[in-house]
Amino acid sequence: DGLLPHRYRRRQPYIYHDDQIARLLAAARALRSPRGLRAHTCTTLFGLLAVTGLRLGEALGLDREDVDLRAGVLTIRHAKFGKTRYVPMHPTTGGALRRYARRRDRVFPALDTPAVFVSERRTRVTLGAAEWTWSKLLLDVGLRGPADCRGPCIHHLRHTFAVRTLLRWYRKGLDVERKL
């Protein structure tokens, strides 16, 4: 310890504003691809991350059997520390996943992968591809410059979700306290 002058510093979390998320999702909807699925995959994937607080790897690891649209629950297998957890989702989120699944199944009627999110190559979307696309979208909407390597990243959607959830709980608590 102390031999090297550099110390690791954790990147400061970036909290996205609603309009920034809307611009990023609009840019994702405009993505082009040969079969036209990429825009729908990215919009649905990034939207899911924004409204559930999932880690990117958790969302990409979802298989069709992990999505229960009737109960409105996602089963996250092999989450942090190898555990399984259940994430509730709003009905509008279930609707977005249902629409994406219909489009995916129309584009690729017979897939060899159980993955929810698939690439134009008929395989599960990779972590690297999703991160690269998010970085490209950040450039497209002006949230990052071409030389920025420490700007906002996809994982900050998780921080944004957590902060918003805590603020909602706090404000709801204040409302309850005022009524007492």
Coordinates of C-alpha atoms in Angstrom, one line a residue:
D1 CA 0.0 0.0 0.0
G2 CA 1.3 3.4 -0.9
L3 CA 3.8 2.3 -3.5
L4 CA 1.7 3.7 -6.3
P5 CA 0.4 7.3 -6.2
H6 CA -3.0 6.6 -7.8
R7 CA -6.0 5.6 -5.8
Y8 CA -9.2 4.3 -7.3
R9 CA -12.0 6.7 -7.2
R10 CA -15.6 5.6 -7.7
R11 CA -17.3 7.5 -10.5
Q12 CA -19.8 10.0 -9.1
P13 CA -23.4 8.8 -9.9
Y14 CA -25.2 10.8 -12.6
I15 CA -28.9 11.3 -12.1
Y16 CA -30.8 11.6 -15.4
H17 CA -33.6 14.1 -15.7
D18 CA -36.9 12.9 -17.2
D19 CA -36.4 14.9 -20.4
Q20 CA -32.9 13.4 -20.8
I21 CA -34.3 9.8 -20.5
A22 CA -37.1 10.8 -23.0
R23 CA -34.5 12.1 -25.5
L24 CA -32.4 9.0 -25.1
L25 CA -35.4 6.7 -25.7
A26 CA -36.4 8.8 -28.7
A27 CA -32.9 8.4 -30.1
A28 CA -33.1 4.6 -29.5
R29 CA -36.4 4.5 -31.4
A30 CA -34.6 6.1 -34.4
L31 CA -31.9 3.4 -34.6
R32 CA -31.7 1.7 -37.9
S33 CA -31.1 -2.0 -38.7
P34 CA -31.7 -4.4 -41.5
R35 CA -34.7 -6.1 -39.9
G36 CA -35.9 -3.1 -38.0
L37 CA -35.8 -4.9 -34.6
R38 CA -32.8 -3.0 -33.1
A39 CA -34.7 0.2 -32.3
H40 CA -37.5 -1.8 -30.6
T41 CA -35.0 -3.9 -28.6
C42 CA -33.0 -0.9 -27.4
T43 CA -36.0 1.2 -26.6
T44 CA -37.7 -1.6 -24.6
L45 CA -34.4 -2.6 -22.9
F46 CA -33.4 0.9 -21.9
G47 CA -36.9 1.8 -20.8
L48 CA -37.0 -1.3 -18.7
L49 CA -33.8 -0.4 -16.9
A50 CA -35.1 3.1 -16.3
V51 CA -38.4 2.0 -14.7
T52 CA -37.3 -1.0 -12.7
G53 CA -33.7 -0.2 -11.6
L54 CA -32.4 -3.5 -12.9
R55 CA -28.7 -4.0 -13.6
L56 CA -28.0 -4.3 -17.3
G57 CA -26.7 -7.9 -16.9
E58 CA -29.9 -8.8 -15.1
A59 CA -32.1 -7.4 -17.9
L60 CA -30.0 -9.1 -20.6
G61 CA -30.2 -12.3 -18.7
L62 CA -34.0 -12.5 -18.7
D63 CA -35.4 -15.5 -20.4
R64 CA -39.0 -15.6 -21.6
E65 CA -40.0 -17.8 -18.7
D66 CA -38.7 -15.1 -16.3
V67 CA -41.4 -12.6 -17.4
D68 CA -44.8 -13.1 -15.9
L69 CA -47.0 -10.5 -17.5
R70 CA -50.2 -11.7 -15.7
A71 CA -48.7 -11.3 -12.2
G72 CA -46.6 -8.3 -13.3
V73 CA -43.3 -9.8 -12.0
L74 CA -39.9 -10.3 -13.4
T75 CA -37.8 -13.2 -12.0
I76 CA -34.1 -12.2 -11.8
R77 CA -32.0 -15.3 -11.7
H78 CA -28.3 -15.2 -10.8
A79 CA -28.6 -11.7 -9.4
K80 CA -25.9 -10.2 -7.2
F81 CA -24.2 -12.9 -5.1
G82 CA -26.0 -15.6 -7.3
K83 CA -29.4 -15.1 -5.7
T84 CA -32.8 -15.0 -7.3
R85 CA -35.1 -12.0 -6.7
Y86 CA -38.5 -10.9 -7.9
V87 CA -39.1 -7.4 -9.3
P88 CA -42.6 -6.1 -9.6
M89 CA -43.5 -4.1 -12.7
H90 CA -46.1 -1.5 -13.5
P91 CA -48.8 -2.7 -16.0
T92 CA -47.5 -0.2 -18.6
T93 CA -44.1 -1.9 -18.4
G94 CA -45.7 -5.2 -19.0
G95 CA -47.5 -3.7 -22.0
A96 CA -44.2 -2.5 -23.4
L97 CA -42.7 -6.0 -22.9
R98 CA -45.7 -7.6 -24.6
R99 CA -45.5 -5.3 -27.6
Y100 CA -41.8 -6.0 -27.9
A101 CA -42.3 -9.8 -27.7
R102 CA -44.9 -9.7 -30.4
R103 CA -42.6 -7.7 -32.7
R104 CA -39.6 -9.9 -31.9
D105 CA -41.6 -13.0 -32.6
R106 CA -42.9 -11.6 -35.9
V107 CA -39.4 -10.8 -37.1
F108 CA -38.0 -14.1 -35.8
P109 CA -40.8 -16.7 -35.6
A110 CA -38.4 -19.5 -34.6
L111 CA -35.6 -18.6 -32.3
D112 CA -33.0 -20.9 -30.8
T113 CA -32.5 -18.7 -27.7
P114 CA -34.9 -18.3 -24.8
A115 CA -33.7 -14.7 -24.4
V116 CA -36.2 -11.9 -24.0
F117 CA -33.9 -9.3 -25.7
V118 CA -32.4 -10.5 -29.0
S119 CA -30.1 -9.0 -31.6
E120 CA -30.5 -8.8 -35.3
R121 CA -28.2 -11.9 -35.3
R122 CA -30.9 -13.9 -33.6
T123 CA -28.8 -14.2 -30.4
R124 CA -29.1 -12.7 -26.9
V125 CA -28.0 -9.0 -26.8
T126 CA -24.6 -8.8 -25.3
L127 CA -23.4 -6.5 -22.5
G128 CA -20.9 -4.9 -24.8
A129 CA -23.4 -4.2 -27.5
A130 CA -25.9 -2.6 -25.1
E131 CA -23.2 -0.4 -23.5
W132 CA -21.8 0.6 -26.9
T133 CA -25.3 1.6 -28.1
W134 CA -26.0 3.5 -24.9
S135 CA -22.7 5.4 -25.3
K136 CA -23.7 6.2 -28.9
L137 CA -27.1 7.5 -27.8
L138 CA -25.4 9.7 -25.1
L139 CA -23.3 11.2 -27.9
D140 CA -26.3 11.6 -30.2
V141 CA -28.3 13.6 -27.6
G142 CA -25.4 15.7 -26.4
L143 CA -25.0 14.2 -22.9
R144 CA -21.4 13.1 -23.7
G145 CA -18.7 14.5 -25.9
P146 CA -16.6 12.4 -28.3
A147 CA -13.6 12.4 -26.0
D148 CA -15.6 12.0 -22.7
C149 CA -14.8 8.7 -20.9
R150 CA -16.1 9.6 -17.5
G151 CA -19.6 11.0 -18.3
P152 CA -22.9 9.4 -17.6
C153 CA -23.2 5.7 -18.2
I154 CA -26.0 3.1 -18.5
H155 CA -25.6 2.0 -14.8
H156 CA -26.6 5.5 -13.7
L157 CA -30.2 4.6 -14.7
R158 CA -30.1 2.4 -11.7
H159 CA -29.0 5.3 -9.5
T160 CA -31.7 7.5 -11.0
F161 CA -34.3 4.9 -10.2
A162 CA -33.1 4.5 -6.6
V163 CA -33.1 8.3 -6.0
R164 CA -36.5 8.8 -7.5
T165 CA -38.0 5.9 -5.5
L166 CA -36.5 7.2 -2.2
L167 CA -37.8 10.7 -2.9
R168 CA -41.3 9.4 -3.7
W169 CA -41.3 7.5 -0.4
Y170 CA -40.0 10.6 1.5
R171 CA -42.7 12.8 -0.1
K172 CA -45.4 10.3 0.6
G173 CA -44.2 10.1 4.2
L174 CA -44.4 13.9 4.5
D175 CA -48.0 13.9 3.1
V176 CA -49.0 11.3 5.7
E177 CA -47.3 13.2 8.5
R178 CA -49.2 16.4 7.5
K179 CA -52.5 14.6 7.6
L180 CA -51.8 13.4 11.1

